[in-house]
mmCIF file of C-alpha atoms in Angstrom:
data_model
loop_
_atom_site.group_PDB
_atom_site.id
_atom_site.type_symbol
_atom_site.label_atom_id
_atom_site.label_comp_id
_atom_site.label_asym_id
_atom_site.label_seq_id
_atom_site.Cartn_x
_atom_site.Cartn_y
_atom_site.Cartn_z
ATOM 1 C CA MET A 1 101.193 83.285 127.171
ATOM 2 C CA HIS A 2 103.821 85.811 128.232
ATOM 3 C CA LYS A 3 103.832 89.267 126.621
ATOM 4 C CA ARG A 4 107.206 90.939 126.245
ATOM 5 C CA THR A 5 107.184 94.381 127.837
ATOM 6 C CA VAL A 6 110.795 95.431 127.296
ATOM 7 C CA PRO A 7 110.933 98.361 124.823
ATOM 8 C CA ARG A 8 112.357 97.394 121.449
ATOM 9 C CA ALA A 9 112.293 98.542 117.849
ATOM 10 C CA GLN A 10 109.034 97.932 116.036
ATOM 11 C CA GLY A 11 109.093 96.059 112.725
ATOM 12 C CA PRO A 12 106.542 95.144 110.081
ATOM 13 C CA ALA A 13 103.831 92.751 111.215
ATOM 14 C CA VAL A 14 104.338 89.154 110.088
ATOM 15 C CA GLY A 15 101.451 86.688 110.028
ATOM 16 C CA PRO A 16 102.375 83.868 112.433
ATOM 17 C CA LEU A 17 101.634 80.194 111.887
ATOM 18 C CA TRP A 18 98.549 80.052 114.093
ATOM 19 C CA MET A 19 96.974 83.003 112.292
ATOM 20 C CA ARG A 20 97.853 81.523 108.919
ATOM 21 C CA ARG A 21 96.159 78.287 109.903
ATOM 22 C CA ARG A 22 92.967 80.024 110.961
ATOM 23 C CA HIS A 23 92.933 81.954 107.677
ATOM 24 C CA ALA A 24 93.478 78.770 105.675
ATOM 25 C CA LEU A 25 90.631 76.980 107.434
ATOM 26 C CA ALA A 26 88.293 79.852 106.611
ATOM 27 C CA LEU A 27 89.254 79.490 102.958
ATOM 28 C CA VAL A 28 88.527 75.782 103.104
ATOM 29 C CA ALA A 29 85.039 76.365 104.470
ATOM 30 C CA ALA A 30 84.255 78.897 101.738
ATOM 31 C CA ALA A 31 85.562 76.637 99.005
ATOM 32 C CA ALA A 32 83.558 73.695 100.228
ATOM 33 C CA ALA A 33 80.369 75.715 100.065
ATOM 34 C CA ALA A 34 81.014 77.321 96.679
ATOM 35 C CA ALA A 35 83.226 75.028 94.627
ATOM 36 C CA ALA A 36 84.183 71.449 93.957
ATOM 37 C CA ALA A 37 86.131 69.248 96.325
ATOM 38 C CA VAL A 38 89.343 69.845 94.418
ATOM 39 C CA ALA A 39 89.189 73.541 95.192
ATOM 40 C CA ALA A 40 88.686 72.772 98.869
ATOM 41 C CA VAL A 41 91.753 70.543 98.907
ATOM 42 C CA ALA A 42 93.824 73.283 97.298
ATOM 43 C CA ALA A 43 92.666 75.735 99.945
ATOM 44 C CA VAL A 44 93.518 73.321 102.727
ATOM 45 C CA ALA A 45 96.936 72.867 101.194
ATOM 46 C CA ALA A 46 97.525 76.585 101.679
ATOM 47 C CA VAL A 47 97.887 75.827 105.389
ATOM 48 C CA VAL A 48 101.535 75.293 104.580
ATOM 49 C CA THR A 49 103.152 77.829 102.262
ATOM 50 C CA GLN A 50 105.775 76.928 99.702
ATOM 51 C CA SER A 51 109.318 76.615 101.014
ATOM 52 C CA SER A 52 112.596 77.396 99.320
ATOM 53 C CA GLY A 53 112.977 74.321 97.155
ATOM 54 C CA ALA A 54 112.441 70.593 96.860
ATOM 55 C CA SER A 55 113.911 67.866 99.047
ATOM 56 C CA GLY A 56 117.661 68.108 99.360
ATOM 57 C CA ALA A 57 117.759 71.804 98.466
ATOM 58 C CA THR A 58 120.559 73.886 99.947
ATOM 59 C CA LEU A 59 119.591 75.765 103.098
ATOM 60 C CA ARG A 60 120.353 79.394 103.810
ATOM 61 C CA ALA A 61 123.841 80.035 105.138
ATOM 62 C CA SER A 62 122.599 80.337 108.739
ATOM 63 C CA SER A 63 121.371 76.728 108.605
ATOM 64 C CA ALA A 64 124.536 75.243 107.058
ATOM 65 C CA ARG A 65 126.520 72.816 109.237
ATOM 66 C CA PRO A 66 129.392 70.466 108.330
ATOM 67 C CA LEU A 67 127.813 67.021 108.254
ATOM 68 C CA ALA A 68 129.384 63.576 108.341
ATOM 69 C CA THR A 69 127.939 60.692 106.374
ATOM 70 C CA GLY A 70 125.285 58.851 108.330
ATOM 71 C CA HIS A 71 123.263 55.677 107.850
ATOM 72 C CA ALA A 72 119.799 55.967 106.329
ATOM 73 C CA ILE A 73 117.362 54.010 108.488
ATOM 74 C CA ASP A 74 115.078 53.153 105.546
ATOM 75 C CA ALA A 75 115.865 54.799 102.209
ATOM 76 C CA LYS A 76 112.664 53.473 100.645
ATOM 77 C CA HIS A 77 110.308 54.941 103.260
ATOM 78 C CA PHE A 78 111.938 58.332 103.904
ATOM 79 C CA GLU A 79 113.183 61.147 101.697
ATOM 80 C CA PRO A 80 116.939 61.268 100.929
ATOM 81 C CA GLY A 81 118.601 62.979 103.867
ATOM 82 C CA ALA A 82 115.751 62.145 106.251
ATOM 83 C CA CYS A 83 115.780 59.646 109.138
ATOM 84 C CA VAL A 84 119.551 59.275 109.362
ATOM 85 C CA GLU A 85 121.559 57.611 112.122
ATOM 86 C CA TYR A 86 124.977 58.773 113.326
ATOM 87 C CA PRO A 87 127.223 56.690 115.614
ATOM 88 C CA PRO A 88 128.998 57.959 118.728
ATOM 89 C CA LYS A 89 132.272 59.846 118.249
ATOM 90 C CA SER A 90 133.734 58.930 121.627
ATOM 91 C CA GLY A 91 132.906 55.797 123.580
ATOM 92 C CA ASP A 92 129.517 54.151 123.280
ATOM 93 C CA ARG A 93 126.756 54.424 125.861
ATOM 94 C CA HIS A 94 124.579 52.024 123.843
ATOM 95 C CA LEU A 95 121.808 54.618 123.970
ATOM 96 C CA THR A 96 120.023 56.132 120.972
ATOM 97 C CA VAL A 97 118.553 59.644 120.923
ATOM 98 C CA PHE A 98 116.049 60.753 118.289
ATOM 99 C CA LEU A 99 116.057 64.476 117.474
ATOM 100 C CA ASP A 100 113.342 66.025 115.333
ATOM 101 C CA ALA A 101 113.975 69.322 113.545
ATOM 102 C CA GLY A 102 110.404 70.544 113.137
ATOM 103 C CA HIS A 103 108.845 71.050 109.689
ATOM 104 C CA GLY A 104 111.045 71.064 106.552
ATOM 105 C CA GLY A 105 110.853 70.882 102.781
ATOM 106 C CA ILE A 106 107.542 72.225 101.510
ATOM 107 C CA ASP A 107 106.477 72.880 105.123
ATOM 108 C CA PRO A 108 108.275 76.013 106.381
ATOM 109 C CA GLY A 109 106.483 76.061 109.730
ATOM 110 C CA GLY A 110 105.965 79.387 111.465
ATOM 111 C CA VAL A 111 107.104 82.644 109.883
ATOM 112 C CA GLY A 112 108.680 85.474 111.863
ATOM 113 C CA GLU A 113 111.281 88.193 111.639
ATOM 114 C CA THR A 114 114.514 89.413 113.156
ATOM 115 C CA GLN A 115 115.261 92.835 114.592
ATOM 116 C CA SER A 116 116.798 93.813 111.262
ATOM 117 C CA GLY A 117 113.524 92.985 109.490
ATOM 118 C CA GLN A 118 114.708 89.721 107.916
ATOM 119 C CA THR A 119 111.884 87.212 107.391
ATOM 120 C CA ILE A 120 112.708 83.824 108.891
ATOM 121 C CA GLU A 121 111.023 80.434 108.677
ATOM 122 C CA GLU A 122 110.852 77.989 111.541
ATOM 123 C CA ALA A 123 112.139 75.029 109.511
ATOM 124 C CA ASP A 124 115.373 76.866 108.715
ATOM 125 C CA GLU A 125 116.088 77.548 112.380
ATOM 126 C CA THR A 126 115.159 74.189 113.933
ATOM 127 C CA LEU A 127 117.566 72.269 111.696
ATOM 128 C CA PRO A 128 120.874 73.806 112.874
ATOM 129 C CA VAL A 129 119.793 73.387 116.514
ATOM 130 C CA GLU A 130 119.157 69.709 115.809
ATOM 131 C CA LEU A 131 122.502 69.235 114.053
ATOM 132 C CA ASP A 132 124.451 71.089 116.761
ATOM 133 C CA ALA A 133 122.782 69.005 119.477
ATOM 134 C CA MET A 134 123.515 65.844 117.512
ATOM 135 C CA ASN A 135 127.239 66.617 117.371
ATOM 136 C CA LEU A 136 127.368 67.363 121.092
ATOM 137 C CA LEU A 137 125.564 64.140 121.964
ATOM 138 C CA ARG A 138 127.727 62.030 119.657
ATOM 139 C CA ALA A 139 130.787 63.430 121.433
ATOM 140 C CA LYS A 140 129.230 62.260 124.703
ATOM 141 C CA GLY A 141 128.874 58.667 123.452
ATOM 142 C CA PHE A 142 125.278 58.648 122.176
ATOM 143 C CA THR A 143 124.018 57.253 118.909
ATOM 144 C CA VAL A 144 121.831 59.974 117.399
ATOM 145 C CA VAL A 145 119.082 59.656 114.805
ATOM 146 C CA VAL A 146 117.839 62.885 113.226
ATOM 147 C CA SER A 147 114.571 63.382 111.408
ATOM 148 C CA ARG A 148 116.235 65.413 108.656
ATOM 149 C CA THR A 149 119.654 66.677 107.628
ATOM 150 C CA GLY A 150 118.600 69.361 105.137
ATOM 151 C CA ALA A 151 115.597 71.095 103.618
ATOM 152 C CA GLU A 152 113.751 67.878 102.853
ATOM 153 C CA THR A 153 110.466 66.635 104.208
ATOM 154 C CA VAL A 154 110.744 63.411 106.236
ATOM 155 C CA LEU A 155 108.107 61.342 104.490
ATOM 156 C CA ARG A 156 108.236 60.271 100.868
ATOM 157 C CA PRO A 157 104.860 61.810 99.977
ATOM 158 C CA LEU A 158 102.039 59.504 98.957
ATOM 159 C CA PRO A 159 99.050 60.327 96.737
ATOM 160 C CA GLY A 160 96.889 62.782 98.664
ATOM 161 C CA ASP A 161 99.781 64.208 100.695
ATOM 162 C CA VAL A 162 100.657 67.008 98.265
ATOM 163 C CA SER A 163 98.627 69.306 96.034
ATOM 164 C CA GLY A 164 100.380 71.853 93.837
ATOM 165 C CA ASN A 165 103.735 71.406 95.675
ATOM 166 C CA LEU A 166 101.988 72.127 98.972
ATOM 167 C CA PHE A 167 101.092 69.742 101.762
ATOM 168 C CA THR A 168 97.444 68.874 102.170
ATOM 169 C CA VAL A 169 96.090 68.377 105.682
ATOM 170 C CA GLN A 170 96.750 64.646 105.210
ATOM 171 C CA GLY A 171 100.301 65.442 104.156
ATOM 172 C CA VAL A 172 100.948 67.506 107.282
ATOM 173 C CA HIS A 173 99.654 64.592 109.365
ATOM 174 C CA ASP A 174 101.714 61.985 107.505
ATOM 175 C CA ASP A 175 104.971 63.932 107.619
ATOM 176 C CA VAL A 176 104.789 64.328 111.400
ATOM 177 C CA ALA A 177 103.760 60.696 111.842
ATOM 178 C CA ALA A 178 106.783 59.656 109.773
ATOM 179 C CA ARG A 179 109.038 61.105 112.458
ATOM 180 C CA ASP A 180 107.568 58.716 115.017
ATOM 181 C CA VAL A 181 108.007 55.863 112.562
ATOM 182 C CA CYS A 182 111.671 56.838 112.173
ATOM 183 C CA ALA A 183 112.233 56.962 115.940
ATOM 184 C CA ASN A 184 110.580 53.564 116.346
ATOM 185 C CA MET A 185 112.574 51.977 113.514
ATOM 186 C CA ALA A 186 115.759 53.275 115.129
ATOM 187 C CA LYS A 187 114.682 51.832 118.498
ATOM 188 C CA ALA A 188 115.462 55.179 120.081
ATOM 189 C CA ASP A 189 115.575 55.396 123.870
ATOM 190 C CA VAL A 190 114.285 58.961 123.938
ATOM 191 C CA LEU A 191 112.711 61.490 121.539
ATOM 192 C CA VAL A 192 113.074 65.287 121.558
ATOM 193 C CA GLY A 193 111.194 67.585 119.179
ATOM 194 C CA ILE A 194 112.804 70.945 118.374
ATOM 195 C CA TYR A 195 110.367 73.620 117.239
ATOM 196 C CA PHE A 196 109.933 77.381 117.591
ATOM 197 C CA ASP A 197 106.792 79.220 118.643
ATOM 198 C CA ALA A 198 104.697 81.766 116.735
ATOM 199 C CA GLY A 199 102.199 84.101 118.375
ATOM 200 C CA ASP A 200 99.315 86.386 117.509
ATOM 201 C CA SER A 201 101.387 89.355 118.668
ATOM 202 C CA SER A 202 105.026 90.320 118.166
ATOM 203 C CA TYR A 203 105.142 90.719 121.963
ATOM 204 C CA ASP A 204 104.421 87.037 122.655
ATOM 205 C CA ALA A 205 107.617 85.647 124.163
ATOM 206 C CA GLY A 206 109.135 82.821 126.157
ATOM 207 C CA ALA A 207 110.149 79.166 126.227
ATOM 208 C CA VAL A 208 107.783 76.238 126.760
ATOM 209 C CA THR A 209 108.197 72.455 126.723
ATOM 210 C CA GLY A 210 105.399 69.944 126.204
ATOM 211 C CA TYR A 211 104.952 66.313 127.152
ATOM 212 C CA ASP A 212 102.107 63.817 126.855
ATOM 213 C CA THR A 213 100.234 62.539 129.913
ATOM 214 C CA ALA A 214 98.326 59.784 128.104
ATOM 215 C CA ARG A 215 101.279 57.456 127.545
ATOM 216 C CA PRO A 216 102.341 54.518 129.755
ATOM 217 C CA PHE A 217 105.672 56.303 130.231
ATOM 218 C CA SER A 218 104.134 59.680 131.139
ATOM 219 C CA ALA A 219 106.300 59.997 134.269
ATOM 220 C CA GLN A 220 109.427 59.673 132.143
ATOM 221 C CA ASN A 221 107.951 62.174 129.685
ATOM 222 C CA LEU A 222 107.512 64.697 132.470
ATOM 223 C CA ARG A 223 111.009 64.150 133.821
ATOM 224 C CA LEU A 224 112.529 64.598 130.362
ATOM 225 C CA ALA A 225 110.426 67.678 129.595
ATOM 226 C CA THR A 226 111.371 69.284 132.908
ATOM 227 C CA LEU A 227 115.083 68.754 132.278
ATOM 228 C CA VAL A 228 114.792 70.084 128.728
ATOM 229 C CA GLN A 229 112.897 73.195 129.807
ATOM 230 C CA ASN A 230 115.177 73.954 132.734
ATOM 231 C CA ASP A 231 118.488 73.321 130.996
ATOM 232 C CA VAL A 232 117.690 75.106 127.743
ATOM 233 C CA LEU A 233 116.243 78.094 129.608
ATOM 234 C CA ALA A 234 119.254 78.190 131.943
ATOM 235 C CA ALA A 235 121.638 78.083 128.980
ATOM 236 C CA MET A 236 119.810 80.930 127.232
ATOM 237 C CA ASN A 237 119.460 83.140 130.274
ATOM 238 C CA ALA A 238 123.096 82.593 131.235
ATOM 239 C CA GLN A 239 123.742 84.731 128.150
ATOM 240 C CA GLY A 240 121.639 87.531 129.625
ATOM 241 C CA TRP A 241 118.805 87.053 127.141
ATOM 242 C CA GLY A 242 115.987 87.296 129.687
ATOM 243 C CA ILE A 243 113.742 84.661 128.088
ATOM 244 C CA PRO A 244 110.483 84.203 130.069
ATOM 245 C CA ASN A 245 109.728 80.764 131.488
ATOM 246 C CA LEU A 246 106.362 79.515 130.157
ATOM 247 C CA GLY A 247 106.849 76.208 131.934
ATOM 248 C CA VAL A 248 106.295 72.527 131.233
ATOM 249 C CA VAL A 249 102.804 71.786 129.932
ATOM 250 C CA ASP A 250 100.592 68.980 128.726
ATOM 251 C CA ASP A 251 100.954 68.743 124.943
ATOM 252 C CA SER A 252 97.238 69.407 124.514
ATOM 253 C CA GLN A 253 98.083 73.046 125.316
ATOM 254 C CA LEU A 254 100.556 73.359 122.442
ATOM 255 C CA GLY A 255 100.065 73.883 118.727
ATOM 256 C CA GLY A 256 97.626 75.998 116.784
ATOM 257 C CA PRO A 257 93.959 75.407 115.982
ATOM 258 C CA ALA A 258 93.311 71.875 114.712
ATOM 259 C CA LEU A 259 93.360 71.496 110.925
ATOM 260 C CA SER A 260 90.520 68.963 110.905
ATOM 261 C CA THR A 261 87.754 67.596 113.107
ATOM 262 C CA ALA A 262 89.729 64.382 113.617
ATOM 263 C CA ALA A 263 92.762 66.345 114.797
ATOM 264 C CA ALA A 264 90.588 68.355 117.192
ATOM 265 C CA ASP A 265 89.096 65.174 118.625
ATOM 266 C CA TYR A 266 92.571 63.651 119.045
ATOM 267 C CA GLY A 267 93.758 66.485 121.307
ATOM 268 C CA HIS A 268 97.484 65.653 121.368
ATOM 269 C CA LEU A 269 100.611 66.496 119.404
ATOM 270 C CA LEU A 270 101.179 63.671 116.922
ATOM 271 C CA LEU A 271 104.884 63.597 117.716
ATOM 272 C CA LEU A 272 104.210 62.764 121.372
ATOM 273 C CA GLY A 273 100.677 61.419 121.565
ATOM 274 C CA PRO A 274 99.069 57.969 121.792
ATOM 275 C CA SER A 275 97.517 55.888 119.039
ATOM 276 C CA ASP A 276 93.963 56.603 117.950
ATOM 277 C CA PRO A 277 92.227 54.093 115.633
ATOM 278 C CA GLY A 278 91.355 55.679 112.325
ATOM 279 C CA TRP A 279 93.575 58.710 112.922
ATOM 280 C CA PHE A 280 97.013 57.760 114.217
ATOM 281 C CA THR A 281 98.333 54.229 114.339
ATOM 282 C CA ALA A 282 102.123 54.574 114.747
ATOM 283 C CA PRO A 283 102.837 56.495 117.971
ATOM 284 C CA SER A 284 106.312 56.860 119.416
ATOM 285 C CA GLU A 285 107.419 53.994 121.617
ATOM 286 C CA MET A 286 109.776 55.907 123.886
ATOM 287 C CA PRO A 287 109.642 58.852 126.323
ATOM 288 C CA GLY A 288 109.535 62.181 124.569
ATOM 289 C CA ALA A 289 109.291 65.956 124.915
ATOM 290 C CA LEU A 290 108.934 68.899 122.538
ATOM 291 C CA ILE A 291 110.474 72.293 123.189
ATOM 292 C CA GLU A 292 109.658 75.681 121.689
ATOM 293 C CA PRO A 293 112.476 77.771 123.193
ATOM 294 C CA LEU A 294 111.720 81.075 121.449
ATOM 295 C CA PHE A 295 108.967 82.982 119.622
ATOM 296 C CA ILE A 296 110.189 83.807 116.132
ATOM 297 C CA THR A 297 107.315 86.322 115.830
ATOM 298 C CA ASP A 298 109.072 88.423 118.503
ATOM 299 C CA PRO A 299 111.929 90.092 116.569
ATOM 300 C CA TYR A 300 114.190 89.972 119.629
ATOM 301 C CA GLU A 301 113.723 86.221 120.078
ATOM 302 C CA GLY A 302 113.610 85.693 116.322
ATOM 303 C CA SER A 303 117.078 87.226 116.072
ATOM 304 C CA LEU A 304 118.362 84.767 118.645
ATOM 305 C CA ALA A 305 116.761 81.816 116.833
ATOM 306 C CA ALA A 306 118.344 82.853 113.527
ATOM 307 C CA ARG A 307 121.904 83.340 114.823
ATOM 308 C CA PRO A 308 124.319 80.379 114.765
ATOM 309 C CA SER A 309 125.509 81.447 118.232
ATOM 310 C CA GLY A 310 121.936 81.398 119.541
ATOM 311 C CA GLN A 311 121.251 78.024 117.958
ATOM 312 C CA ALA A 312 124.398 76.617 119.545
ATOM 313 C CA VAL A 313 123.321 77.801 123.008
ATOM 314 C CA ILE A 314 119.947 76.056 122.669
ATOM 315 C CA ALA A 315 121.647 72.896 121.403
ATOM 316 C CA GLY A 316 123.983 72.911 124.385
ATOM 317 C CA GLY A 317 121.054 73.038 126.772
ATOM 318 C CA LEU A 318 119.351 70.176 124.960
ATOM 319 C CA ALA A 319 122.457 67.984 125.048
ATOM 320 C CA GLN A 320 122.907 68.654 128.760
ATOM 321 C CA ALA A 321 119.276 67.787 129.495
ATOM 322 C CA ILE A 322 119.467 64.512 127.586
ATOM 323 C CA GLU A 323 122.703 63.529 129.309
ATOM 324 C CA GLN A 324 121.120 64.324 132.685
ATOM 325 C CA TYR A 325 118.043 62.270 131.816
ATOM 326 C CA PHE A 326 120.183 59.138 131.552
ATOM 327 C CA ALA A 327 122.295 59.974 134.605
ATOM 328 C CA PRO A 328 121.487 58.768 138.135
ATOM 329 C CA ALA A 329 118.795 60.831 139.862
ATOM 330 C CA ALA A 330 120.079 63.973 141.584
ATOM 331 C CA PRO A 331 119.705 64.274 145.363
ATOM 332 C CA ARG A 332 116.487 65.869 146.576
ATOM 333 C CA GLY A 333 116.557 69.627 146.990
ATOM 334 C CA GLN A 334 118.605 70.418 143.884
ATOM 335 C CA SER A 335 116.857 72.651 141.362
ATOM 336 C CA SER A 336 117.620 74.736 138.282
ATOM 337 C CA GLU A 337 118.046 78.497 138.246
ATOM 338 C CA ALA A 338 116.569 78.603 134.739
ATOM 339 C CA ALA A 339 113.503 80.613 135.644
ATOM 340 C CA LYS A 340 115.447 83.737 136.601
ATOM 341 C CA PRO A 341 115.689 85.779 133.391
ATOM 342 C CA THR A 342 118.149 88.653 133.304
ATOM 343 C CA ARG A 343 117.811 91.047 130.405
ATOM 344 C CA THR A 344 120.866 91.997 128.367
ATOM 345 C CA PRO A 345 121.606 95.706 128.936
ATOM 346 C CA LYS A 346 119.813 97.992 126.510
ATOM 347 C CA GLY A 347 121.743 98.415 123.295
ATOM 348 C CA SER A 348 123.428 95.012 123.435
ATOM 349 C CA THR A 349 123.038 92.651 120.496
ATOM 350 C CA PRO A 350 121.290 89.352 121.242
ATOM 351 C CA GLY A 351 123.108 86.154 120.459
ATOM 352 C CA GLY A 352 126.657 87.423 120.798
#
């Protein structure tokens, strides 16, 4: 993991997602030893803190985007506003892209801060990137299916998924799995997960993209992940942001500590990984990749993630990568310049 070394203003420490998960698991162990099973479930549910409202709630202004009316893939299975398909705006390539805005609803994801000290939540920043990328891809002739269009969860929660308006461990599992179900129902040709990173230190920094090696289409996964990493990083660093390149990695290297023994044994990201009897039975059926372009626990990168201009830059890189994925293979010898970060001069404001 890259550590940012460029001097910057210090802000208050914010507990990142991975640290919150470790803390929650310690609470679960204590509750199991000292109290009834109900108390343990409540402690596990604290893995995900309460978000700013129920499904369909209005997002903060930075997440607002004009949105056309789309087609709900399955209104009975998914929350209103979740798993929605949008047709092409110009031409029709007869190709469907699934975009997943990570977390949402009662799952805020990672928590970070901006350089001004504003607390930000991952779910609020992944959504506008998804919606911006969707609009760009529709203009290029793609049908686009998005996991969510607002602050909702994706899954209509079932008994055992929620305790006290918080996700249980089962709920976290089911809400991610629902995104694969959505992509499969839509018969998507490709899947891209949009998330942000959270580190143990405010100096953790950089962009990383994951793919799964255990799928029959692992070669396509790698090709897609490489394009996503290179194009998004190139788009960001063309702005002079100086984002470190953390590379393209096996998805087993991503995510925080497992929330259960079964999750630890599985060893993959649910969004990208294979089926596993008794744990995960509805894996994605198309090539996929998941990008974490910025650390929101680094105030510099958090500021970029929270700005509409920064979100639009990331979305542009994603749309370019997806278009390239479906284009004829480039001649040998061509490569991206993405891994050459150039820092914005001191005193400049990130994100434009």
